[in-house]
Amino acid sequence: MLELIAANLNAAVVGCATAVRRFLAAGTPGAIVNVSSHQARQAVRGCVPYATAKAAVEGMTRALAVEYGAHGIRVNAVAPGSVETERYTEFLVSLGPEGAARIEREMALLHPIGRVARSGEVADAIAYLLSDGAGFITGATVPVDGGRTVL
């Protein structure tokens, strides 16, 4: 279990440490966006290591925002629900048309918007949080989950 937690947490820890170190060394403000998951708040059976790691990512996001805000470093996270990725598409194809339709119906029920996210929708949220337009947002985790966590 510890290896799975580390696999899902280490990249965020190393990425944040590297970014903070570079922002501080350059004496410049900066923005960091971590990727969490709806599972940080809404656990799914059989996913204890993943949910644990993503909850840790959200805690680290808040702690770094507090620690480095005075240096002009903003730290936020996005928490996607299910996302249409290559892996998701391959999974649907492997199920055949009937199985894929069943999964798509189940996903529609889990997301009030009625579908899974497109990867570009998650990327757009990240881009916004990195932009100057989000200059007063820090320590937040923004759900990009089609309403999944409000069910």
PDB file of N, CA and C in Angstrom, residues 21-126:
ATOM      1  N   ARG A  21      11.372  26.148  -4.675  1.00  0.00           N
ATOM      2  CA  ARG A  21      12.810  26.460  -4.590  1.00  0.00           C
ATOM      3  C   ARG A  21      13.220  27.432  -5.709  1.00  0.00           C
ATOM      4  N   ARG A  22      12.731  27.194  -6.911  1.00  0.00           N
ATOM      5  CA  ARG A  22      13.105  28.056  -8.043  1.00  0.00           C
ATOM      6  C   ARG A  22      12.466  29.438  -7.944  1.00  0.00           C
ATOM      7  N   PHE A  23      11.198  29.498  -7.535  1.00  0.00           N
ATOM      8  CA  PHE A  23      10.562  30.805  -7.360  1.00  0.00           C
ATOM      9  C   PHE A  23      11.311  31.629  -6.308  1.00  0.00           C
ATOM     10  N   LEU A  24      11.649  30.996  -5.200  1.00  0.00           N
ATOM     11  CA  LEU A  24      12.352  31.701  -4.127  1.00  0.00           C
ATOM     12  C   LEU A  24      13.741  32.153  -4.581  1.00  0.00           C
ATOM     13  N   ALA A  25      14.460  31.281  -5.279  1.00  0.00           N
ATOM     14  CA  ALA A  25      15.808  31.619  -5.741  1.00  0.00           C
ATOM     15  C   ALA A  25      15.778  32.783  -6.729  1.00  0.00           C
ATOM     16  N   ALA A  26      14.740  32.818  -7.563  1.00  0.00           N
ATOM     17  CA  ALA A  26      14.623  33.896  -8.551  1.00  0.00           C
ATOM     18  C   ALA A  26      14.013  35.156  -7.951  1.00  0.00           C
ATOM     19  N   GLY A  27      13.444  35.028  -6.759  1.00  0.00           N
ATOM     20  CA  GLY A  27      12.792  36.164  -6.130  1.00  0.00           C
ATOM     21  C   GLY A  27      11.544  36.610  -6.877  1.00  0.00           C
ATOM     22  N   THR A  28      10.885  35.654  -7.521  1.00  0.00           N
ATOM     23  CA  THR A  28       9.689  35.983  -8.301  1.00  0.00           C
ATOM     24  C   THR A  28       8.462  35.296  -7.716  1.00  0.00           C
ATOM     25  N   PRO A  29       7.294  35.883  -7.960  1.00  0.00           N
ATOM     26  CA  PRO A  29       6.068  35.178  -7.575  1.00  0.00           C
ATOM     27  C   PRO A  29       5.855  34.007  -8.530  1.00  0.00           C
ATOM     28  N   GLY A  30       4.923  33.158  -8.202  1.00  0.00           N
ATOM     29  CA  GLY A  30       4.638  32.037  -9.081  1.00  0.00           C
ATOM     30  C   GLY A  30       3.339  31.363  -8.699  1.00  0.00           C
ATOM     31  N   ALA A  31       2.949  30.423  -9.531  1.00  0.00           N
ATOM     32  CA  ALA A  31       1.728  29.669  -9.279  1.00  0.00           C
ATOM     33  C   ALA A  31       1.982  28.197  -9.552  1.00  0.00           C
ATOM     34  N   ILE A  32       1.408  27.385  -8.697  1.00  0.00           N
ATOM     35  CA  ILE A  32       1.508  25.926  -8.806  1.00  0.00           C
ATOM     36  C   ILE A  32       0.087  25.383  -8.781  1.00  0.00           C
ATOM     37  N   VAL A  33      -0.178  24.398  -9.621  1.00  0.00           N
ATOM     38  CA  VAL A  33      -1.464  23.706  -9.574  1.00  0.00           C
ATOM     39  C   VAL A  33      -1.197  22.210  -9.498  1.00  0.00           C
ATOM     40  N   ASN A  34      -1.660  21.604  -8.424  1.00  0.00           N
ATOM     41  CA  ASN A  34      -1.557  20.159  -8.246  1.00  0.00           C
ATOM     42  C   ASN A  34      -2.813  19.488  -8.775  1.00  0.00           C
ATOM     43  N   VAL A  35      -2.679  18.211  -9.104  1.00  0.00           N
ATOM     44  CA  VAL A  35      -3.835  17.443  -9.562  1.00  0.00           C
ATOM     45  C   VAL A  35      -4.210  16.449  -8.476  1.00  0.00           C
ATOM     46  N   SER A  36      -5.398  16.633  -7.944  1.00  0.00           N
ATOM     47  CA  SER A  36      -5.949  15.747  -6.942  1.00  0.00           C
ATOM     48  C   SER A  36      -6.969  14.842  -7.633  1.00  0.00           C
ATOM     49  N   SER A  37      -8.042  14.555  -6.954  1.00  0.00           N
ATOM     50  CA  SER A  37      -9.107  13.714  -7.507  1.00  0.00           C
ATOM     51  C   SER A  37     -10.349  13.878  -6.652  1.00  0.00           C
ATOM     52  N   HIS A  38     -11.480  13.622  -7.237  1.00  0.00           N
ATOM     53  CA  HIS A  38     -12.719  13.619  -6.448  1.00  0.00           C
ATOM     54  C   HIS A  38     -12.608  12.600  -5.319  1.00  0.00           C
ATOM     55  N   GLN A  39     -11.748  11.599  -5.490  1.00  0.00           N
ATOM     56  CA  GLN A  39     -11.612  10.561  -4.471  1.00  0.00           C
ATOM     57  C   GLN A  39     -10.948  11.058  -3.188  1.00  0.00           C
ATOM     58  N   ALA A  40     -10.335  12.237  -3.211  1.00  0.00           N
ATOM     59  CA  ALA A  40      -9.782  12.795  -1.971  1.00  0.00           C
ATOM     60  C   ALA A  40     -10.900  13.092  -0.984  1.00  0.00           C
ATOM     61  N   ARG A  41     -12.103  13.359  -1.499  1.00  0.00           N
ATOM     62  CA  ARG A  41     -13.249  13.680  -0.651  1.00  0.00           C
ATOM     63  C   ARG A  41     -14.337  12.631  -0.696  1.00  0.00           C
ATOM     64  N   GLN A  42     -14.339  11.828  -1.724  1.00  0.00           N
ATOM     65  CA  GLN A  42     -15.407  10.862  -1.928  1.00  0.00           C
ATOM     66  C   GLN A  42     -14.756   9.535  -2.321  1.00  0.00           C
ATOM     67  N   ALA A  43     -14.402   8.762  -1.318  1.00  0.00           N
ATOM     68  CA  ALA A  43     -13.659   7.533  -1.551  1.00  0.00           C
ATOM     69  C   ALA A  43     -14.452   6.531  -2.378  1.00  0.00           C
ATOM     70  N   VAL A  44     -13.714   5.741  -3.140  1.00  0.00           N
ATOM     71  CA  VAL A  44     -14.283   4.676  -3.955  1.00  0.00           C
ATOM     72  C   VAL A  44     -13.722   3.360  -3.419  1.00  0.00           C
ATOM     73  N   ARG A  45     -14.588   2.394  -3.243  1.00  0.00           N
ATOM     74  CA  ARG A  45     -14.177   1.088  -2.711  1.00  0.00           C
ATOM     75  C   ARG A  45     -12.993   0.523  -3.515  1.00  0.00           C
ATOM     76  N   GLY A  46     -12.010   0.030  -2.800  1.00  0.00           N
ATOM     77  CA  GLY A  46     -10.849  -0.590  -3.437  1.00  0.00           C
ATOM     78  C   GLY A  46      -9.740   0.383  -3.815  1.00  0.00           C
ATOM     79  N   CYS A  47      -9.866   1.636  -3.432  1.00  0.00           N
ATOM     80  CA  CYS A  47      -8.902   2.659  -3.848  1.00  0.00           C
ATOM     81  C   CYS A  47      -8.261   3.391  -2.677  1.00  0.00           C
ATOM     82  N   VAL A  48      -8.038   2.694  -1.567  1.00  0.00           N
ATOM     83  CA  VAL A  48      -7.503   3.342  -0.365  1.00  0.00           C
ATOM     84  C   VAL A  48      -6.181   4.064  -0.635  1.00  0.00           C
ATOM     85  N   PRO A  49      -5.193   3.444  -1.285  1.00  0.00           N
ATOM     86  CA  PRO A  49      -3.928   4.163  -1.489  1.00  0.00           C
ATOM     87  C   PRO A  49      -4.097   5.424  -2.339  1.00  0.00           C
ATOM     88  N   TYR A  50      -4.903   5.330  -3.382  1.00  0.00           N
ATOM     89  CA  TYR A  50      -5.118   6.471  -4.270  1.00  0.00           C
ATOM     90  C   TYR A  50      -5.826   7.603  -3.536  1.00  0.00           C
ATOM     91  N   ALA A  51      -6.889   7.289  -2.826  1.00  0.00           N
ATOM     92  CA  ALA A  51      -7.639   8.304  -2.085  1.00  0.00           C
ATOM     93  C   ALA A  51      -6.757   8.942  -1.016  1.00  0.00           C
ATOM     94  N   THR A  52      -5.929   8.153  -0.369  1.00  0.00           N
ATOM     95  CA  THR A  52      -5.018   8.664   0.650  1.00  0.00           C
ATOM     96  C   THR A  52      -4.015   9.636   0.050  1.00  0.00           C
ATOM     97  N   ALA A  53      -3.420   9.248  -1.073  1.00  0.00           N
ATOM     98  CA  ALA A  53      -2.433  10.110  -1.729  1.00  0.00           C
ATOM     99  C   ALA A  53      -3.061  11.420  -2.189  1.00  0.00           C
ATOM    100  N   LYS A  54      -4.246  11.354  -2.757  1.00  0.00           N
ATOM    101  CA  LYS A  54      -4.890  12.565  -3.271  1.00  0.00           C
ATOM    102  C   LYS A  54      -5.331  13.476  -2.127  1.00  0.00           C
ATOM    103  N   ALA A  55      -5.749  12.917  -1.007  1.00  0.00           N
ATOM    104  CA  ALA A  55      -6.058  13.737   0.168  1.00  0.00           C
ATOM    105  C   ALA A  55      -4.790  14.428   0.666  1.00  0.00           C
ATOM    106  N   ALA A  56      -3.668  13.726   0.608  1.00  0.00           N
ATOM    107  CA  ALA A  56      -2.386  14.326   1.003  1.00  0.00           C
ATOM    108  C   ALA A  56      -2.000  15.455   0.055  1.00  0.00           C
ATOM    109  N   VAL A  57      -2.257  15.292  -1.226  1.00  0.00           N
ATOM    110  CA  VAL A  57      -1.971  16.355  -2.196  1.00  0.00           C
ATOM    111  C   VAL A  57      -2.766  17.611  -1.835  1.00  0.00           C
ATOM    112  N   GLU A  58      -4.024  17.447  -1.473  1.00  0.00           N
ATOM    113  CA  GLU A  58      -4.848  18.597  -1.106  1.00  0.00           C
ATOM    114  C   GLU A  58      -4.354  19.253   0.182  1.00  0.00           C
ATOM    115  N   GLY A  59      -3.950  18.458   1.156  1.00  0.00           N
ATOM    116  CA  GLY A  59      -3.396  19.009   2.397  1.00  0.00           C
ATOM    117  C   GLY A  59      -2.103  19.760   2.145  1.00  0.00           C
ATOM    118  N   MET A  60      -1.240  19.201   1.320  1.00  0.00           N
ATOM    119  CA  MET A  60       0.019  19.857   0.980  1.00  0.00           C
ATOM    120  C   MET A  60      -0.256  21.162   0.236  1.00  0.00           C
ATOM    121  N   THR A  61      -1.248  21.154  -0.641  1.00  0.00           N
ATOM    122  CA  THR A  61      -1.609  22.360  -1.384  1.00  0.00           C
ATOM    123  C   THR A  61      -1.975  23.492  -0.423  1.00  0.00           C
ATOM    124  N   ARG A  62      -2.812  23.197   0.544  1.00  0.00           N
ATOM    125  CA  ARG A  62      -3.213  24.215   1.531  1.00  0.00           C
ATOM    126  C   ARG A  62      -2.017  24.680   2.364  1.00  0.00           C
ATOM    127  N   ALA A  63      -1.202  23.731   2.814  1.00  0.00           N
ATOM    128  CA  ALA A  63      -0.058  24.071   3.660  1.00  0.00           C
ATOM    129  C   ALA A  63       0.956  24.940   2.912  1.00  0.00           C
ATOM    130  N   LEU A  64       1.216  24.610   1.655  1.00  0.00           N
ATOM    131  CA  LEU A  64       2.160  25.408   0.871  1.00  0.00           C
ATOM    132  C   LEU A  64       1.613  26.804   0.594  1.00  0.00           C
ATOM    133  N   ALA A  65       0.306  26.905   0.378  1.00  0.00           N
ATOM    134  CA  ALA A  65      -0.310  28.218   0.153  1.00  0.00           C
ATOM    135  C   ALA A  65      -0.101  29.113   1.365  1.00  0.00           C
ATOM    136  N   VAL A  66      -0.257  28.547   2.543  1.00  0.00           N
ATOM    137  CA  VAL A  66      -0.059  29.305   3.783  1.00  0.00           C
ATOM    138  C   VAL A  66       1.421  29.643   3.962  1.00  0.00           C
ATOM    139  N   GLU A  67       2.259  28.674   3.739  1.00  0.00           N
ATOM    140  CA  GLU A  67       3.699  28.834   3.980  1.00  0.00           C
ATOM    141  C   GLU A  67       4.354  29.846   3.042  1.00  0.00           C
ATOM    142  N   TYR A  68       3.954  29.862   1.775  1.00  0.00           N
ATOM    143  CA  TYR A  68       4.669  30.668   0.778  1.00  0.00           C
ATOM    144  C   TYR A  68       3.842  31.794   0.169  1.00  0.00           C
ATOM    145  N   GLY A  69       2.635  32.009   0.654  1.00  0.00           N
ATOM    146  CA  GLY A  69       1.807  33.092   0.133  1.00  0.00           C
ATOM    147  C   GLY A  69       2.467  34.454   0.250  1.00  0.00           C
ATOM    148  N   ALA A  70       3.144  34.694   1.346  1.00  0.00           N
ATOM    149  CA  ALA A  70       3.810  35.984   1.554  1.00  0.00           C
ATOM    150  C   ALA A  70       4.939  36.221   0.548  1.00  0.00           C
ATOM    151  N   HIS A  71       5.395  35.149  -0.093  1.00  0.00           N
ATOM    152  CA  HIS A  71       6.442  35.258  -1.125  1.00  0.00           C
ATOM    153  C   HIS A  71       5.836  35.414  -2.513  1.00  0.00           C
ATOM    154  N   GLY A  72       4.506  35.514  -2.572  1.00  0.00           N
ATOM    155  CA  GLY A  72       3.845  35.663  -3.865  1.00  0.00           C
ATOM    156  C   GLY A  72       3.644  34.352  -4.606  1.00  0.00           C
ATOM    157  N   ILE A  73       3.781  33.256  -3.882  1.00  0.00           N
ATOM    158  CA  ILE A  73       3.599  31.940  -4.500  1.00  0.00           C
ATOM    159  C   ILE A  73       2.204  31.429  -4.157  1.00  0.00           C
ATOM    160  N   ARG A  74       1.403  31.220  -5.202  1.00  0.00           N
ATOM    161  CA  ARG A  74       0.052  30.684  -5.032  1.00  0.00           C
ATOM    162  C   ARG A  74       0.078  29.195  -5.323  1.00  0.00           C
ATOM    163  N   VAL A  75      -0.639  28.429  -4.520  1.00  0.00           N
ATOM    164  CA  VAL A  75      -0.695  26.980  -4.718  1.00  0.00           C
ATOM    165  C   VAL A  75      -2.152  26.540  -4.643  1.00  0.00           C
ATOM    166  N   ASN A  76      -2.618  25.912  -5.692  1.00  0.00           N
ATOM    167  CA  ASN A  76      -3.991  25.413  -5.785  1.00  0.00           C
ATOM    168  C   ASN A  76      -3.972  23.996  -6.322  1.00  0.00           C
ATOM    169  N   ALA A  77      -5.138  23.397  -6.374  1.00  0.00           N
ATOM    170  CA  ALA A  77      -5.278  22.057  -6.942  1.00  0.00           C
ATOM    171  C   ALA A  77      -6.583  21.982  -7.714  1.00  0.00           C
ATOM    172  N   VAL A  78      -6.624  21.068  -8.656  1.00  0.00           N
ATOM    173  CA  VAL A  78      -7.874  20.695  -9.307  1.00  0.00           C
ATOM    174  C   VAL A  78      -8.179  19.266  -8.896  1.00  0.00           C
ATOM    175  N   ALA A  79      -9.457  18.965  -8.773  1.00  0.00           N
ATOM    176  CA  ALA A  79      -9.885  17.613  -8.393  1.00  0.00           C
ATOM    177  C   ALA A  79     -10.852  17.093  -9.454  1.00  0.00           C
ATOM    178  N   PRO A  80     -10.309  16.441 -10.487  1.00  0.00           N
ATOM    179  CA  PRO A  80     -11.183  15.915 -11.529  1.00  0.00           C
ATOM    180  C   PRO A  80     -12.029  14.745 -11.044  1.00  0.00           C
ATOM    181  N   GLY A  81     -13.168  14.591 -11.695  1.00  0.00           N
ATOM    182  CA  GLY A  81     -13.955  13.364 -11.566  1.00  0.00           C
ATOM    183  C   GLY A  81     -13.411  12.402 -12.610  1.00  0.00           C
ATOM    184  N   SER A  82     -14.266  11.635 -13.217  1.00  0.00           N
ATOM    185  CA  SER A  82     -13.821  10.740 -14.290  1.00  0.00           C
ATOM    186  C   SER A  82     -13.523  11.570 -15.533  1.00  0.00           C
ATOM    187  N   VAL A  83     -12.445  11.182 -16.237  1.00  0.00           N
ATOM    188  CA  VAL A  83     -11.991  11.942 -17.404  1.00  0.00           C
ATOM    189  C   VAL A  83     -11.834  11.001 -18.592  1.00  0.00           C
ATOM    190  N   GLU A  84     -12.258  11.483 -19.737  1.00  0.00           N
ATOM    191  CA  GLU A  84     -12.114  10.728 -20.984  1.00  0.00           C
ATOM    192  C   GLU A  84     -10.659  10.821 -21.432  1.00  0.00           C
ATOM    193  N   THR A  85      -9.899   9.792 -21.121  1.00  0.00           N
ATOM    194  CA  THR A  85      -8.491   9.712 -21.497  1.00  0.00           C
ATOM    195  C   THR A  85      -8.322   8.594 -22.510  1.00  0.00           C
ATOM    196  N   GLU A  86      -7.115   8.434 -23.022  1.00  0.00           N
ATOM    197  CA  GLU A  86      -6.831   7.306 -23.916  1.00  0.00           C
ATOM    198  C   GLU A  86      -7.150   5.986 -23.226  1.00  0.00           C
ATOM    199  N   ARG A  87      -6.729   5.881 -21.986  1.00  0.00           N
ATOM    200  CA  ARG A  87      -6.961   4.645 -21.220  1.00  0.00           C
ATOM    201  C   ARG A  87      -8.457   4.370 -21.062  1.00  0.00           C
ATOM    202  N   TYR A  88      -9.231   5.414 -20.767  1.00  0.00           N
ATOM    203  CA  TYR A  88     -10.684   5.270 -20.618  1.00  0.00           C
ATOM    204  C   TYR A  88     -11.307   4.810 -21.944  1.00  0.00           C
ATOM    205  N   THR A  89     -10.882   5.425 -23.028  1.00  0.00           N
ATOM    206  CA  THR A  89     -11.405   5.062 -24.352  1.00  0.00           C
ATOM    207  C   THR A  89     -11.048   3.624 -24.702  1.00  0.00           C
ATOM    208  N   GLU A  90      -9.813   3.229 -24.432  1.00  0.00           N
ATOM    209  CA  GLU A  90      -9.389   1.843 -24.692  1.00  0.00           C
ATOM    210  C   GLU A  90     -10.212   0.863 -23.856  1.00  0.00           C
ATOM    211  N   PHE A  91     -10.495   1.241 -22.617  1.00  0.00           N
ATOM    212  CA  PHE A  91     -11.320   0.409 -21.746  1.00  0.00           C
ATOM    213  C   PHE A  91     -12.710   0.227 -22.348  1.00  0.00           C
ATOM    214  N   LEU A  92     -13.318   1.314 -22.800  1.00  0.00           N
ATOM    215  CA  LEU A  92     -14.652   1.226 -23.406  1.00  0.00           C
ATOM    216  C   LEU A  92     -14.628   0.346 -24.650  1.00  0.00           C
ATOM    217  N   VAL A  93     -13.620   0.514 -25.488  1.00  0.00           N
ATOM    218  CA  VAL A  93     -13.499  -0.297 -26.705  1.00  0.00           C
ATOM    219  C   VAL A  93     -13.382  -1.773 -26.343  1.00  0.00           C
ATOM    220  N   SER A  94     -12.633  -2.067 -25.290  1.00  0.00           N
ATOM    221  CA  SER A  94     -12.440  -3.470 -24.886  1.00  0.00           C
ATOM    222  C   SER A  94     -13.736  -4.129 -24.426  1.00  0.00           C
ATOM    223  N   LEU A  95     -14.707  -3.325 -24.016  1.00  0.00           N
ATOM    224  CA  LEU A  95     -15.986  -3.858 -23.535  1.00  0.00           C
ATOM    225  C   LEU A  95     -16.973  -4.145 -24.653  1.00  0.00           C
ATOM    226  N   GLY A  96     -16.688  -3.636 -25.820  1.00  0.00           N
ATOM    227  CA  GLY A  96     -17.631  -3.777 -26.923  1.00  0.00           C
ATOM    228  C   GLY A  96     -18.737  -2.731 -26.799  1.00  0.00           C
ATOM    229  N   PRO A  97     -19.542  -2.600 -27.838  1.00  0.00           N
ATOM    230  CA  PRO A  97     -20.566  -1.541 -27.860  1.00  0.00           C
ATOM    231  C   PRO A  97     -21.564  -1.614 -26.704  1.00  0.00           C
ATOM    232  N   GLU A  98     -22.015  -2.803 -26.375  1.00  0.00           N
ATOM    233  CA  GLU A  98     -23.009  -2.952 -25.304  1.00  0.00           C
ATOM    234  C   GLU A  98     -22.412  -2.603 -23.935  1.00  0.00           C
ATOM    235  N   GLY A  99     -21.220  -3.140 -23.678  1.00  0.00           N
ATOM    236  CA  GLY A  99     -20.553  -2.870 -22.405  1.00  0.00           C
ATOM    237  C   GLY A  99     -20.171  -1.402 -22.270  1.00  0.00           C
ATOM    238  N   ALA A 100     -19.707  -0.809 -23.363  1.00  0.00           N
ATOM    239  CA  ALA A 100     -19.332   0.604 -23.341  1.00  0.00           C
ATOM    240  C   ALA A 100     -20.551   1.472 -23.066  1.00  0.00           C
ATOM    241  N   ALA A 101     -21.677   1.133 -23.678  1.00  0.00           N
ATOM    242  CA  ALA A 101     -22.907   1.906 -23.456  1.00  0.00           C
ATOM    243  C   ALA A 101     -23.342   1.808 -21.994  1.00  0.00           C
ATOM    244  N   ARG A 102     -23.175   0.631 -21.395  1.00  0.00           N
ATOM    245  CA  ARG A 102     -23.534   0.454 -19.978  1.00  0.00           C
ATOM    246  C   ARG A 102     -22.663   1.335 -19.087  1.00  0.00           C
ATOM    247  N   ILE A 103     -21.356   1.343 -19.340  1.00  0.00           N
ATOM    248  CA  ILE A 103     -20.432   2.164 -18.548  1.00  0.00           C
ATOM    249  C   ILE A 103     -20.753   3.646 -18.730  1.00  0.00           C
ATOM    250  N   GLU A 104     -21.018   4.046 -19.957  1.00  0.00           N
ATOM    251  CA  GLU A 104     -21.349   5.458 -20.221  1.00  0.00           C
ATOM    252  C   GLU A 104     -22.622   5.862 -19.477  1.00  0.00           C
ATOM    253  N   ARG A 105     -23.603   4.978 -19.408  1.00  0.00           N
ATOM    254  CA  ARG A 105     -24.831   5.269 -18.646  1.00  0.00           C
ATOM    255  C   ARG A 105     -24.515   5.417 -17.160  1.00  0.00           C
ATOM    256  N   GLU A 106     -23.666   4.522 -16.640  1.00  0.00           N
ATOM    257  CA  GLU A 106     -23.278   4.596 -15.229  1.00  0.00           C
ATOM    258  C   GLU A 106     -22.516   5.890 -14.932  1.00  0.00           C
ATOM    259  N   MET A 107     -21.622   6.271 -15.821  1.00  0.00           N
ATOM    260  CA  MET A 107     -20.856   7.512 -15.648  1.00  0.00           C
ATOM    261  C   MET A 107     -21.786   8.723 -15.694  1.00  0.00           C
ATOM    262  N   ALA A 108     -22.784   8.686 -16.542  1.00  0.00           N
ATOM    263  CA  ALA A 108     -23.749   9.789 -16.636  1.00  0.00           C
ATOM    264  C   ALA A 108     -24.505   9.944 -15.319  1.00  0.00           C
ATOM    265  N   LEU A 109     -24.787   8.838 -14.664  1.00  0.00           N
ATOM    266  CA  LEU A 109     -25.493   8.903 -13.382  1.00  0.00           C
ATOM    267  C   LEU A 109     -24.596   9.456 -12.264  1.00  0.00           C
ATOM    268  N   LEU A 110     -23.296   9.223 -12.370  1.00  0.00           N
ATOM    269  CA  LEU A 110     -22.354   9.688 -11.344  1.00  0.00           C
ATOM    270  C   LEU A 110     -22.017  11.177 -11.466  1.00  0.00           C
ATOM    271  N   HIS A 111     -22.228  11.740 -12.649  1.00  0.00           N
ATOM    272  CA  HIS A 111     -21.879  13.137 -12.915  1.00  0.00           C
ATOM    273  C   HIS A 111     -23.152  13.890 -13.300  1.00  0.00           C
ATOM    274  N   PRO A 112     -23.622  14.829 -12.469  1.00  0.00           N
ATOM    275  CA  PRO A 112     -24.841  15.566 -12.793  1.00  0.00           C
ATOM    276  C   PRO A 112     -24.841  16.197 -14.180  1.00  0.00           C
ATOM    277  N   ILE A 113     -23.670  16.527 -14.708  1.00  0.00           N
ATOM    278  CA  ILE A 113     -23.605  17.083 -16.062  1.00  0.00           C
ATOM    279  C   ILE A 113     -23.959  16.004 -17.084  1.00  0.00           C
ATOM    280  N   GLY A 114     -23.886  14.739 -16.688  1.00  0.00           N
ATOM    281  CA  GLY A 114     -24.333  13.649 -17.551  1.00  0.00           C
ATOM    282  C   GLY A 114     -23.273  13.003 -18.402  1.00  0.00           C
ATOM    283  N   ARG A 115     -22.014  13.264 -18.106  1.00  0.00           N
ATOM    284  CA  ARG A 115     -20.911  12.663 -18.886  1.00  0.00           C
ATOM    285  C   ARG A 115     -19.615  12.825 -18.108  1.00  0.00           C
ATOM    286  N   VAL A 116     -18.571  12.165 -18.589  1.00  0.00           N
ATOM    287  CA  VAL A 116     -17.249  12.357 -18.001  1.00  0.00           C
ATOM    288  C   VAL A 116     -16.616  13.606 -18.609  1.00  0.00           C
ATOM    289  N   ALA A 117     -15.571  14.091 -17.966  1.00  0.00           N
ATOM    290  CA  ALA A 117     -14.883  15.296 -18.436  1.00  0.00           C
ATOM    291  C   ALA A 117     -14.049  14.996 -19.675  1.00  0.00           C
ATOM    292  N   ARG A 118     -13.882  15.995 -20.474  1.00  0.00           N
ATOM    293  CA  ARG A 118     -12.889  15.947 -21.546  1.00  0.00           C
ATOM    294  C   ARG A 118     -11.573  16.452 -20.936  1.00  0.00           C
ATOM    295  N   SER A 119     -10.465  15.892 -21.343  1.00  0.00           N
ATOM    296  CA  SER A 119      -9.179  16.285 -20.746  1.00  0.00           C
ATOM    297  C   SER A 119      -8.924  17.781 -20.907  1.00  0.00           C
ATOM    298  N   GLY A 120      -9.362  18.359 -22.002  1.00  0.00           N
ATOM    299  CA  GLY A 120      -9.180  19.793 -22.216  1.00  0.00           C
ATOM    300  C   GLY A 120      -9.905  20.640 -21.194  1.00  0.00           C
ATOM    301  N   GLU A 121     -11.014  20.132 -20.657  1.00  0.00           N
ATOM    302  CA  GLU A 121     -11.750  20.869 -19.630  1.00  0.00           C
ATOM    303  C   GLU A 121     -10.943  20.947 -18.338  1.00  0.00           C
ATOM    304  N   VAL A 122     -10.253  19.878 -18.014  1.00  0.00           N
ATOM    305  CA  VAL A 122      -9.377  19.885 -16.834  1.00  0.00           C
ATOM    306  C   VAL A 122      -8.189  20.815 -17.095  1.00  0.00           C
ATOM    307  N   ALA A 123      -7.621  20.728 -18.291  1.00  0.00           N
ATOM    308  CA  ALA A 123      -6.490  21.594 -18.654  1.00  0.00           C
ATOM    309  C   ALA A 123      -6.880  23.066 -18.602  1.00  0.00           C
ATOM    310  N   ASP A 124      -8.092  23.390 -19.039  1.00  0.00           N
ATOM    311  CA  ASP A 124      -8.556  24.784 -18.991  1.00  0.00           C
ATOM    312  C   ASP A 124      -8.634  25.297 -17.557  1.00  0.00           C
ATOM    313  N   ALA A 125      -9.093  24.459 -16.639  1.00  0.00           N
ATOM    314  CA  ALA A 125      -9.164  24.863 -15.233  1.00  0.00           C
ATOM    315  C   ALA A 125      -7.763  25.101 -14.680  1.00  0.00           C
ATOM    316  N   ILE A 126      -6.837  24.245 -15.039  1.00  0.00           N
ATOM    317  CA  ILE A 126      -5.443  24.403 -14.600  1.00  0.00           C
ATOM    318  C   ILE A 126      -4.866  25.703 -15.162  1.00  0.00           C
TER     319      ILE A 126
END
